[in-house]
Structures are given as structure tokens and as C-alpha cells.
């Protein structure tokens, strides 16, 4: 059509109401860099700077959804500061995305294999009691079981 995406969004909002368009939806995806960056990501964050639970024998078979792994990753000050920085960034860009007619943003958080650190950070943001809960959140752990499928 002759309409831009922004104009079409506004027409739909005018016809059906503004409820669906007044807040940003954020899709959080954890992934492993060894499996490639998600092609639909709007923002990509690398958490390989955090200590890797893979090297702790009792944590290796578990995922970032495990309480033990999450505690190990989140006990580091860098993980806490990283979370705050991500929330601040999302709060900064959300009004601009909405003003430009963008209603969904895909935020990809990656570590080496996509099993421990990225899963922990994505899940912590998803469950966060303040900050990200102003958005419609959904979460996907793309690579959490890939090692199991390969027999590793």
C-alpha cells in the first residue's frame, strides 16, 4: 500500500483502540554464540565476560534455570550491574521505538553455549519485579538443550 508501517499502525490503533499499541513488547532470547546470533535480534548482548558455570563440575549438567547456576552467575557484581544497564537502556529506547511505530523489540542475550549465563540473565530480566515488567515480555531459551541433542 501507500502507507508506511507507522501510518498503518496508527490506522489500526485508531480503528481498534490504542490498548495494543501503547506499550512495547520485548522478546528476550537466550542463545549460544557457537550456534549463531539470532537473525531477528534488534539488540544483541554478550555475557561471556561473566564467569562460566560450565567449568564447575556440579553445575555443568544444569542450565541457567537451575537455582544453583542462577545463584552462581548472579552473585557476581558484574551480572547485577549488567542487568541494571540493560533495564536502563530499554527504558531509554522504548519511548523512541513506540514513537517510530515499532511495537516489538527482540533482545538477544548470548553466552558460549546458550545454556548457563545467557539463560540466567534472560530469565532474571523476565522475572525482575521492577523495570522490565512495564513491557509485554516473552522469553525463549533457543539453545538450552542443544548439547543434549548432540549427545554432549
Short mmCIF file of C-alpha atoms in Angstrom, two decimals:
data_model
loop_
_atom_site.label_atom_id
_atom_site.label_comp_id
_atom_site.label_asym_id
_atom_site.label_seq_id
_atom_site.Cartn_x
_atom_site.Cartn_y
_atom_site.Cartn_z
CA UNK A 1 0.00 0.00 0.00
CA UNK A 2 0.97 3.65 0.02
CA UNK A 3 1.03 3.62 3.84
CA UNK A 4 4.23 3.40 5.84
CA UNK A 5 4.44 0.93 8.72
CA UNK A 6 4.00 3.80 11.15
CA UNK A 7 0.88 5.10 9.35
CA UNK A 8 -0.63 1.62 9.14
CA UNK A 9 0.00 1.07 12.85
CA UNK A 10 -1.73 4.35 13.65
CA UNK A 11 -4.74 3.47 11.47
CA UNK A 12 -5.11 0.08 13.15
CA UNK A 13 -4.82 1.74 16.57
CA UNK A 14 -7.45 4.31 15.64
CA UNK A 15 -9.81 1.61 14.40
CA UNK A 16 -9.35 -0.96 17.17
CA UNK A 17 -8.21 1.25 20.04
CA UNK A 18 -4.83 2.16 21.48
CA UNK A 19 -4.52 -0.63 24.05
CA UNK A 20 -2.34 -2.85 21.89
CA UNK A 21 -0.03 -0.03 20.82
CA UNK A 22 0.69 1.92 23.99
CA UNK A 23 3.46 -0.30 25.30
CA UNK A 24 6.42 -2.07 23.86
CA UNK A 25 6.57 -5.86 23.73
CA UNK A 26 10.00 -7.29 24.39
CA UNK A 27 11.04 -10.77 23.31
CA UNK A 28 14.03 -11.99 25.32
CA UNK A 29 16.05 -14.74 23.66
CA UNK A 30 18.96 -16.52 25.29
CA UNK A 31 21.34 -18.15 22.83
CA UNK A 32 24.82 -19.58 22.36
CA UNK A 33 27.26 -17.76 20.11
CA UNK A 34 28.59 -21.12 18.92
CA UNK A 35 25.15 -21.70 17.34
CA UNK A 36 24.96 -18.26 15.70
CA UNK A 37 23.34 -14.95 16.60
CA UNK A 38 19.52 -14.88 16.20
CA UNK A 39 18.89 -13.18 12.86
CA UNK A 40 15.82 -11.31 14.07
CA UNK A 41 17.55 -9.69 17.07
CA UNK A 42 17.23 -5.92 17.41
CA UNK A 43 19.80 -5.84 20.21
CA UNK A 44 22.49 -8.41 21.00
CA UNK A 45 24.23 -8.61 24.36
CA UNK A 46 27.29 -10.75 25.07
CA UNK A 47 27.57 -12.11 28.63
CA UNK A 48 30.69 -14.19 28.06
CA UNK A 49 32.51 -11.71 30.32
CA UNK A 50 30.89 -13.41 33.33
CA UNK A 51 32.46 -16.47 34.99
CA UNK A 52 31.31 -19.64 33.24
CA UNK A 53 29.44 -22.29 35.30
CA UNK A 54 30.46 -24.83 32.64
CA UNK A 55 33.82 -25.09 34.41
CA UNK A 56 32.23 -26.04 37.76
CA UNK A 57 31.69 -29.84 37.55
CA UNK A 58 28.49 -29.91 39.65
CA UNK A 59 26.96 -27.02 37.63
CA UNK A 60 27.96 -28.19 34.14
CA UNK A 61 24.98 -30.52 33.55
CA UNK A 62 22.47 -27.98 34.85
CA UNK A 63 21.03 -24.98 33.00
CA UNK A 64 20.63 -21.33 33.88
CA UNK A 65 17.09 -22.17 35.04
CA UNK A 66 18.61 -24.11 37.92
CA UNK A 67 18.74 -22.26 41.23
CA UNK A 68 22.39 -23.31 41.74
CA UNK A 69 23.52 -21.95 38.37
CA UNK A 70 21.50 -18.76 38.73
CA UNK A 71 22.99 -18.08 42.16
CA UNK A 72 26.50 -18.68 40.82
CA UNK A 73 26.03 -16.28 37.89
CA UNK A 74 24.08 -13.58 39.72
CA UNK A 75 26.39 -13.44 42.75
CA UNK A 76 28.90 -11.51 40.64
CA UNK A 77 28.64 -7.73 40.83
CA UNK A 78 29.17 -7.50 37.08
CA UNK A 79 25.97 -9.51 36.49
CA UNK A 80 24.00 -7.14 38.72
CA UNK A 81 25.43 -4.05 37.01
CA UNK A 82 24.76 -5.59 33.60
CA UNK A 83 21.10 -6.17 34.49
CA UNK A 84 20.71 -2.57 35.63
CA UNK A 85 22.35 -1.29 32.46
CA UNK A 86 20.01 -3.38 30.29
CA UNK A 87 16.91 -2.14 32.12
CA UNK A 88 18.15 1.45 31.83
CA UNK A 89 18.82 1.01 28.11
CA UNK A 90 15.37 -0.49 27.48
CA UNK A 91 13.71 2.32 29.43
CA UNK A 92 15.67 4.83 27.34
CA UNK A 93 14.86 3.39 23.91
CA UNK A 94 11.25 2.26 24.50
CA UNK A 95 9.62 5.69 24.01
CA UNK A 96 11.57 6.20 20.78
CA UNK A 97 10.61 2.80 19.41
CA UNK A 98 6.95 3.48 20.21
CA UNK A 99 7.12 6.94 18.63
CA UNK A 100 8.53 5.35 15.47
CA UNK A 101 5.72 2.79 15.34
CA UNK A 102 7.81 -0.19 16.47
CA UNK A 103 5.85 -2.32 18.91
CA UNK A 104 8.13 -5.31 19.41
CA UNK A 105 11.84 -5.49 20.13
CA UNK A 106 13.85 -8.69 20.22
CA UNK A 107 16.67 -8.65 22.77
CA UNK A 108 19.16 -11.49 22.39
CA UNK A 109 21.48 -12.39 25.26
CA UNK A 110 24.31 -14.72 24.36
CA UNK A 111 27.00 -16.76 26.04
CA UNK A 112 29.19 -19.51 24.63
CA UNK A 113 26.71 -22.39 24.50
CA UNK A 114 23.41 -20.78 25.46
CA UNK A 115 22.88 -22.97 28.49
CA UNK A 116 24.12 -21.17 31.62
CA UNK A 117 24.92 -17.44 31.68
CA UNK A 118 22.61 -16.20 28.93
CA UNK A 119 19.71 -18.28 30.26
CA UNK A 120 20.27 -16.97 33.78
CA UNK A 121 20.40 -13.32 32.71
CA UNK A 122 17.41 -13.55 30.35
CA UNK A 123 15.36 -15.37 33.00
CA UNK A 124 16.35 -12.88 35.71
CA UNK A 125 15.22 -9.99 33.49
CA UNK A 126 11.99 -11.80 32.69
CA UNK A 127 11.25 -12.39 36.40
CA UNK A 128 12.51 -8.97 37.54
CA UNK A 129 9.96 -7.31 39.84
CA UNK A 130 10.67 -3.79 38.57
CA UNK A 131 11.92 -2.23 35.36
CA UNK A 132 11.10 -4.70 32.61
CA UNK A 133 7.63 -5.52 33.94
CA UNK A 134 6.32 -2.35 32.25
CA UNK A 135 6.61 -4.19 28.94
CA UNK A 136 4.85 -7.18 27.49
CA UNK A 137 7.60 -9.75 27.95
CA UNK A 138 8.06 -13.15 26.43
CA UNK A 139 11.09 -15.38 26.74
CA UNK A 140 12.71 -18.10 24.69
CA UNK A 141 15.82 -20.14 25.51
CA UNK A 142 16.83 -21.06 21.98
CA UNK A 143 19.88 -23.23 22.66
CA UNK A 144 19.32 -24.53 26.21
CA UNK A 145 19.03 -28.18 25.13
CA UNK A 146 21.23 -28.31 22.05
CA UNK A 147 24.16 -30.05 23.77
CA UNK A 148 21.80 -32.79 24.97
CA UNK A 149 20.55 -33.29 21.43
CA UNK A 150 24.14 -33.70 20.21
CA UNK A 151 24.92 -36.19 22.98
CA UNK A 152 27.30 -33.88 24.85
#
